[in-house]
Amino acid sequence: MKILLLASAFNGLTQRVWCTLREQGHDVGVELAPAHTPESMTAAVERIDPDLILCPFLKHRVPEDVWRRWTTVIVHPGPVGDRGPSSLDHALLGRSPRWGVTALSAVEEMDAGPVWASFTFDVPEGITKSALYNSRVADAAMDCVAAVVRKVAAGDRPKPADEHPRAVPGTGELPLLRRPAFALDWRAPAADLARRIAAADGAPGAPAVIAERTYCLFDAVATGEDTGAEPGTIVGRDCEAVAFATGRGTLWVGYAALLERKRGPKLPAAMVIDA
């Protein structure tokens, strides 16, 4: 089968899909959406004329001329019914015990197309967004890709989302979460702060004010140790991490990046935070 991967970046998941499909004998091409206007993207697809377009990692809108003429399937990192660009962020912030990945047809409305396949998985407590994406999300995405390729080859069609069982209750359209949504309030319990940092892992990062400077914090672990210090005060250091007092417990932070007009490099917290 001639398959075109349409992606916003040739990230790890896109590479995994590309390698797997090639190993299975498919003719696989890749087009990166940021390199195209809608018109040039349509022209590129027209030149390739694929049997199937797969979008394993796509933040851009598929041109209408493309999805109306070629079978185009979006791999969305959320269960059936979930819609929006911050799916994993919401799942981790909301402490969802179960999540999923859904393959659906591209249509005018984002993440609203009929469903080709969906797989769910348990969400480990305390996992970061990057770790979840690169493990259970990626594995479920590969299951979706395999199901889509099999169904397209057999001439099957997708089902409307409302006819597909919802393995995760309460899903719906959720808004984009930008960096301010993850801002830390040091008066909160350490466990809550660690969860916010885990949900913002990679991007956009969880901002926090430390000694009148703003940092993005990563790789946090909460402990039950209460020092009695003012929340936000540094109460410990080791060779790489820095510990902070919180409203309840202590928060150890492994990595940080100074946040000024742009985010600085992510480095061991003890190297970056000089308060």
Short mmCIF file of N, CA and C in Angstrom, two decimals, residues 156-263:
data_model
loop_
_atom_site.label_atom_id
_atom_site.label_comp_id
_atom_site.label_asym_id
_atom_site.label_seq_id
_atom_site.Cartn_x
_atom_site.Cartn_y
_atom_site.Cartn_z
N ASP A 156 -12.90 -1.56 4.65
CA ASP A 156 -13.82 -1.18 5.73
C ASP A 156 -13.90 0.34 5.83
N ARG A 157 -14.92 0.80 6.54
CA ARG A 157 -15.11 2.23 6.76
C ARG A 157 -15.17 2.53 8.26
N PRO A 158 -14.88 3.75 8.66
CA PRO A 158 -14.94 4.09 10.10
C PRO A 158 -16.37 4.23 10.59
N LYS A 159 -16.53 4.16 11.93
CA LYS A 159 -17.85 4.34 12.54
C LYS A 159 -17.97 5.76 13.11
N PRO A 160 -19.18 6.34 13.05
CA PRO A 160 -19.37 7.62 13.74
C PRO A 160 -19.00 7.49 15.22
N ALA A 161 -18.42 8.54 15.77
CA ALA A 161 -17.94 8.48 17.16
C ALA A 161 -19.05 8.11 18.14
N ASP A 162 -20.28 8.59 17.88
CA ASP A 162 -21.36 8.30 18.84
C ASP A 162 -21.83 6.85 18.77
N GLU A 163 -21.36 6.08 17.78
CA GLU A 163 -21.68 4.65 17.71
C GLU A 163 -20.55 3.79 18.28
N HIS A 164 -19.47 4.44 18.68
CA HIS A 164 -18.31 3.71 19.20
C HIS A 164 -18.36 3.72 20.72
N PRO A 165 -18.11 2.59 21.38
CA PRO A 165 -18.14 2.57 22.85
C PRO A 165 -17.11 3.52 23.45
N ARG A 166 -17.51 4.19 24.53
CA ARG A 166 -16.60 5.11 25.21
C ARG A 166 -16.01 4.43 26.44
N ALA A 167 -14.76 4.00 26.30
CA ALA A 167 -14.10 3.27 27.38
C ALA A 167 -13.70 4.19 28.53
N VAL A 168 -13.59 5.50 28.24
CA VAL A 168 -13.25 6.48 29.28
C VAL A 168 -14.42 7.43 29.40
N PRO A 169 -15.12 7.44 30.55
CA PRO A 169 -16.30 8.30 30.69
C PRO A 169 -15.93 9.77 30.84
N GLY A 170 -16.90 10.63 30.51
CA GLY A 170 -16.75 12.06 30.76
C GLY A 170 -15.87 12.80 29.79
N THR A 171 -15.57 12.20 28.63
CA THR A 171 -14.71 12.89 27.67
C THR A 171 -15.51 13.94 26.91
N GLY A 172 -14.80 14.92 26.37
CA GLY A 172 -15.44 15.99 25.61
C GLY A 172 -14.38 16.94 25.08
N GLU A 173 -14.82 18.08 24.56
CA GLU A 173 -13.88 19.06 24.03
C GLU A 173 -13.28 19.86 25.17
N LEU A 174 -11.96 19.95 25.22
CA LEU A 174 -11.25 20.65 26.29
C LEU A 174 -10.32 21.69 25.67
N PRO A 175 -10.10 22.80 26.36
CA PRO A 175 -9.34 23.91 25.77
C PRO A 175 -7.84 23.66 25.76
N LEU A 176 -7.16 24.42 24.93
CA LEU A 176 -5.70 24.44 24.92
C LEU A 176 -5.20 24.98 26.25
N LEU A 177 -4.23 24.29 26.84
CA LEU A 177 -3.62 24.75 28.09
C LEU A 177 -2.27 25.38 27.78
N ARG A 178 -2.17 26.67 28.03
CA ARG A 178 -0.90 27.37 27.84
C ARG A 178 -0.15 27.41 29.17
N ARG A 179 1.08 27.90 29.12
CA ARG A 179 1.95 27.85 30.30
C ARG A 179 1.33 28.45 31.56
N PRO A 180 0.63 29.60 31.52
CA PRO A 180 0.07 30.14 32.76
C PRO A 180 -0.89 29.19 33.47
N ALA A 181 -1.51 28.26 32.74
CA ALA A 181 -2.44 27.32 33.36
C ALA A 181 -1.74 26.37 34.32
N PHE A 182 -0.41 26.25 34.20
CA PHE A 182 0.36 25.33 35.05
C PHE A 182 1.13 26.05 36.15
N ALA A 183 0.90 27.36 36.31
CA ALA A 183 1.65 28.14 37.28
C ALA A 183 1.53 27.54 38.69
N LEU A 184 2.64 27.51 39.41
CA LEU A 184 2.68 26.89 40.73
C LEU A 184 2.39 27.91 41.82
N ASP A 185 1.56 27.53 42.76
CA ASP A 185 1.31 28.29 43.98
C ASP A 185 1.97 27.50 45.11
N TRP A 186 3.04 28.04 45.66
CA TRP A 186 3.81 27.30 46.66
C TRP A 186 3.00 26.95 47.91
N ARG A 187 1.85 27.57 48.09
CA ARG A 187 1.01 27.26 49.26
C ARG A 187 0.26 25.94 49.08
N ALA A 188 0.24 25.40 47.86
CA ALA A 188 -0.45 24.14 47.60
C ALA A 188 0.38 22.97 48.15
N PRO A 189 -0.24 21.81 48.35
CA PRO A 189 0.52 20.62 48.78
C PRO A 189 1.57 20.23 47.74
N ALA A 190 2.67 19.66 48.23
CA ALA A 190 3.75 19.25 47.33
C ALA A 190 3.28 18.25 46.28
N ALA A 191 2.37 17.33 46.67
CA ALA A 191 1.88 16.33 45.72
C ALA A 191 1.13 16.98 44.57
N ASP A 192 0.34 18.02 44.86
CA ASP A 192 -0.38 18.72 43.79
C ASP A 192 0.59 19.44 42.86
N LEU A 193 1.63 20.04 43.42
CA LEU A 193 2.61 20.75 42.60
C LEU A 193 3.37 19.77 41.70
N ALA A 194 3.72 18.62 42.25
CA ALA A 194 4.43 17.61 41.45
C ALA A 194 3.57 17.15 40.28
N ARG A 195 2.27 17.03 40.51
CA ARG A 195 1.35 16.60 39.44
C ARG A 195 1.27 17.67 38.35
N ARG A 196 1.24 18.94 38.72
CA ARG A 196 1.19 20.01 37.72
C ARG A 196 2.48 20.02 36.89
N ILE A 197 3.61 19.82 37.55
CA ILE A 197 4.88 19.80 36.84
C ILE A 197 4.93 18.61 35.88
N ALA A 198 4.42 17.46 36.32
CA ALA A 198 4.41 16.27 35.46
C ALA A 198 3.53 16.48 34.23
N ALA A 199 2.39 17.15 34.41
CA ALA A 199 1.46 17.39 33.31
C ALA A 199 2.02 18.36 32.29
N ALA A 200 2.89 19.28 32.72
CA ALA A 200 3.47 20.27 31.82
C ALA A 200 4.84 19.86 31.30
N ASP A 201 5.25 18.62 31.59
CA ASP A 201 6.58 18.15 31.24
C ASP A 201 6.86 18.32 29.75
N GLY A 202 8.08 18.69 29.44
CA GLY A 202 8.45 18.92 28.04
C GLY A 202 8.00 20.29 27.59
N ALA A 203 6.72 20.43 27.30
CA ALA A 203 6.13 21.72 26.94
C ALA A 203 4.69 21.74 27.48
N PRO A 204 4.24 22.88 27.96
CA PRO A 204 4.91 24.19 27.96
C PRO A 204 5.83 24.42 29.14
N GLY A 205 5.86 23.51 30.14
CA GLY A 205 6.63 23.73 31.35
C GLY A 205 5.79 24.44 32.39
N ALA A 206 6.04 24.11 33.67
CA ALA A 206 5.27 24.71 34.78
C ALA A 206 6.05 25.87 35.37
N PRO A 207 5.53 27.10 35.27
CA PRO A 207 6.28 28.26 35.77
C PRO A 207 6.11 28.45 37.28
N ALA A 208 7.17 28.92 37.92
CA ALA A 208 7.14 29.20 39.35
C ALA A 208 8.04 30.39 39.64
N VAL A 209 7.64 31.21 40.59
CA VAL A 209 8.44 32.35 41.01
C VAL A 209 9.30 31.93 42.19
N ILE A 210 10.62 32.15 42.05
CA ILE A 210 11.58 31.81 43.10
C ILE A 210 12.49 33.02 43.29
N ALA A 211 12.41 33.63 44.45
CA ALA A 211 13.23 34.81 44.75
C ALA A 211 13.10 35.87 43.67
N GLU A 212 11.85 36.14 43.28
CA GLU A 212 11.50 37.20 42.34
C GLU A 212 11.95 36.92 40.90
N ARG A 213 12.38 35.72 40.62
CA ARG A 213 12.67 35.32 39.23
C ARG A 213 11.76 34.16 38.87
N THR A 214 11.43 34.05 37.58
CA THR A 214 10.51 33.00 37.14
C THR A 214 11.27 31.91 36.41
N TYR A 215 10.95 30.68 36.78
CA TYR A 215 11.57 29.49 36.19
C TYR A 215 10.48 28.53 35.72
N CYS A 216 10.81 27.68 34.76
CA CYS A 216 10.00 26.51 34.46
C CYS A 216 10.65 25.32 35.17
N LEU A 217 9.83 24.55 35.88
CA LEU A 217 10.36 23.45 36.68
C LEU A 217 9.96 22.10 36.09
N PHE A 218 10.85 21.12 36.25
CA PHE A 218 10.64 19.79 35.68
C PHE A 218 11.14 18.72 36.66
N ASP A 219 10.67 17.48 36.45
CA ASP A 219 11.21 16.33 37.17
C ASP A 219 11.10 16.52 38.68
N ALA A 220 9.87 16.63 39.16
CA ALA A 220 9.64 16.91 40.58
C ALA A 220 9.16 15.68 41.34
N VAL A 221 9.55 15.60 42.60
CA VAL A 221 9.13 14.52 43.49
C VAL A 221 8.67 15.14 44.80
N ALA A 222 7.48 14.75 45.26
CA ALA A 222 6.94 15.26 46.52
C ALA A 222 7.29 14.31 47.66
N THR A 223 7.60 14.87 48.81
CA THR A 223 7.79 14.08 50.02
C THR A 223 6.88 14.65 51.11
N GLY A 224 6.67 13.86 52.14
CA GLY A 224 5.81 14.30 53.23
C GLY A 224 6.52 15.12 54.29
N GLU A 225 7.79 15.42 54.08
CA GLU A 225 8.57 16.14 55.09
C GLU A 225 8.11 17.60 55.19
N ASP A 226 7.69 18.01 56.38
CA ASP A 226 7.32 19.41 56.62
C ASP A 226 8.44 20.10 57.37
N THR A 227 9.00 21.14 56.78
CA THR A 227 10.13 21.85 57.39
C THR A 227 9.69 23.03 58.24
N GLY A 228 8.44 23.48 58.05
CA GLY A 228 7.98 24.66 58.76
C GLY A 228 8.40 25.95 58.10
N ALA A 229 9.14 25.88 57.01
CA ALA A 229 9.60 27.09 56.32
C ALA A 229 8.48 27.69 55.49
N GLU A 230 8.65 28.94 55.14
CA GLU A 230 7.69 29.64 54.29
C GLU A 230 7.61 28.94 52.93
N PRO A 231 6.38 28.67 52.44
CA PRO A 231 6.26 28.03 51.12
C PRO A 231 7.02 28.79 50.04
N GLY A 232 7.76 28.04 49.22
CA GLY A 232 8.58 28.64 48.18
C GLY A 232 10.02 28.84 48.58
N THR A 233 10.33 28.61 49.86
CA THR A 233 11.70 28.75 50.35
C THR A 233 12.51 27.51 50.00
N ILE A 234 13.76 27.72 49.58
CA ILE A 234 14.65 26.58 49.35
C ILE A 234 15.07 26.01 50.70
N VAL A 235 14.86 24.70 50.85
CA VAL A 235 15.15 24.04 52.14
C VAL A 235 16.17 22.91 51.98
N GLY A 236 16.68 22.72 50.79
CA GLY A 236 17.67 21.67 50.61
C GLY A 236 18.23 21.66 49.21
N ARG A 237 19.42 21.10 49.06
CA ARG A 237 20.08 20.93 47.77
C ARG A 237 20.87 19.63 47.79
N ASP A 238 21.01 19.02 46.61
CA ASP A 238 22.04 18.00 46.46
C ASP A 238 22.84 18.38 45.22
N CYS A 239 23.54 17.44 44.62
CA CYS A 239 24.42 17.83 43.51
C CYS A 239 23.67 18.37 42.31
N GLU A 240 22.37 17.98 42.14
CA GLU A 240 21.62 18.45 40.98
C GLU A 240 20.26 19.04 41.32
N ALA A 241 19.58 18.52 42.35
CA ALA A 241 18.20 18.91 42.67
C ALA A 241 18.15 19.97 43.76
N VAL A 242 16.99 20.63 43.81
CA VAL A 242 16.73 21.66 44.82
C VAL A 242 15.39 21.34 45.48
N ALA A 243 15.32 21.48 46.81
CA ALA A 243 14.10 21.19 47.56
C ALA A 243 13.44 22.49 48.02
N PHE A 244 12.09 22.52 47.94
CA PHE A 244 11.33 23.71 48.31
C PHE A 244 10.28 23.33 49.36
N ALA A 245 10.08 24.25 50.30
CA ALA A 245 8.95 24.12 51.21
C ALA A 245 7.66 24.44 50.46
N THR A 246 6.59 23.75 50.81
CA THR A 246 5.29 23.99 50.18
C THR A 246 4.23 24.11 51.28
N GLY A 247 2.98 24.24 50.86
CA GLY A 247 1.90 24.31 51.84
C GLY A 247 1.78 23.07 52.68
N ARG A 248 2.16 21.92 52.12
CA ARG A 248 2.20 20.67 52.87
C ARG A 248 3.23 19.75 52.22
N GLY A 249 4.31 19.48 52.94
CA GLY A 249 5.36 18.63 52.42
C GLY A 249 6.46 19.41 51.73
N THR A 250 7.40 18.66 51.16
CA THR A 250 8.57 19.24 50.48
C THR A 250 8.59 18.78 49.03
N LEU A 251 8.98 19.67 48.14
CA LEU A 251 9.04 19.36 46.71
C LEU A 251 10.48 19.42 46.25
N TRP A 252 10.99 18.28 45.78
CA TRP A 252 12.31 18.23 45.17
C TRP A 252 12.17 18.41 43.66
N VAL A 253 12.96 19.32 43.10
CA VAL A 253 12.90 19.63 41.67
C VAL A 253 14.24 19.26 41.04
N GLY A 254 14.19 18.40 40.00
CA GLY A 254 15.42 17.92 39.38
C GLY A 254 15.99 18.82 38.31
N TYR A 255 15.10 19.46 37.51
CA TYR A 255 15.56 20.29 36.41
C TYR A 255 14.77 21.59 36.37
N ALA A 256 15.40 22.62 35.80
CA ALA A 256 14.74 23.92 35.71
C ALA A 256 15.27 24.68 34.51
N ALA A 257 14.50 25.67 34.08
CA ALA A 257 14.92 26.56 32.99
C ALA A 257 14.49 27.97 33.36
N LEU A 258 15.38 28.92 33.24
CA LEU A 258 15.04 30.31 33.53
C LEU A 258 14.06 30.80 32.48
N LEU A 259 13.01 31.47 32.95
CA LEU A 259 11.97 31.96 32.04
C LEU A 259 12.00 33.47 32.04
N GLU A 260 12.53 34.03 30.96
CA GLU A 260 12.53 35.49 30.80
C GLU A 260 11.68 35.80 29.59
N ARG A 261 12.20 36.51 28.61
CA ARG A 261 11.41 36.72 27.40
C ARG A 261 11.21 35.41 26.65
N LYS A 262 12.23 34.54 26.71
CA LYS A 262 12.13 33.19 26.17
C LYS A 262 12.64 32.21 27.22
N ARG A 263 12.23 30.95 27.08
CA ARG A 263 12.68 29.95 28.04
C ARG A 263 14.12 29.58 27.78
#
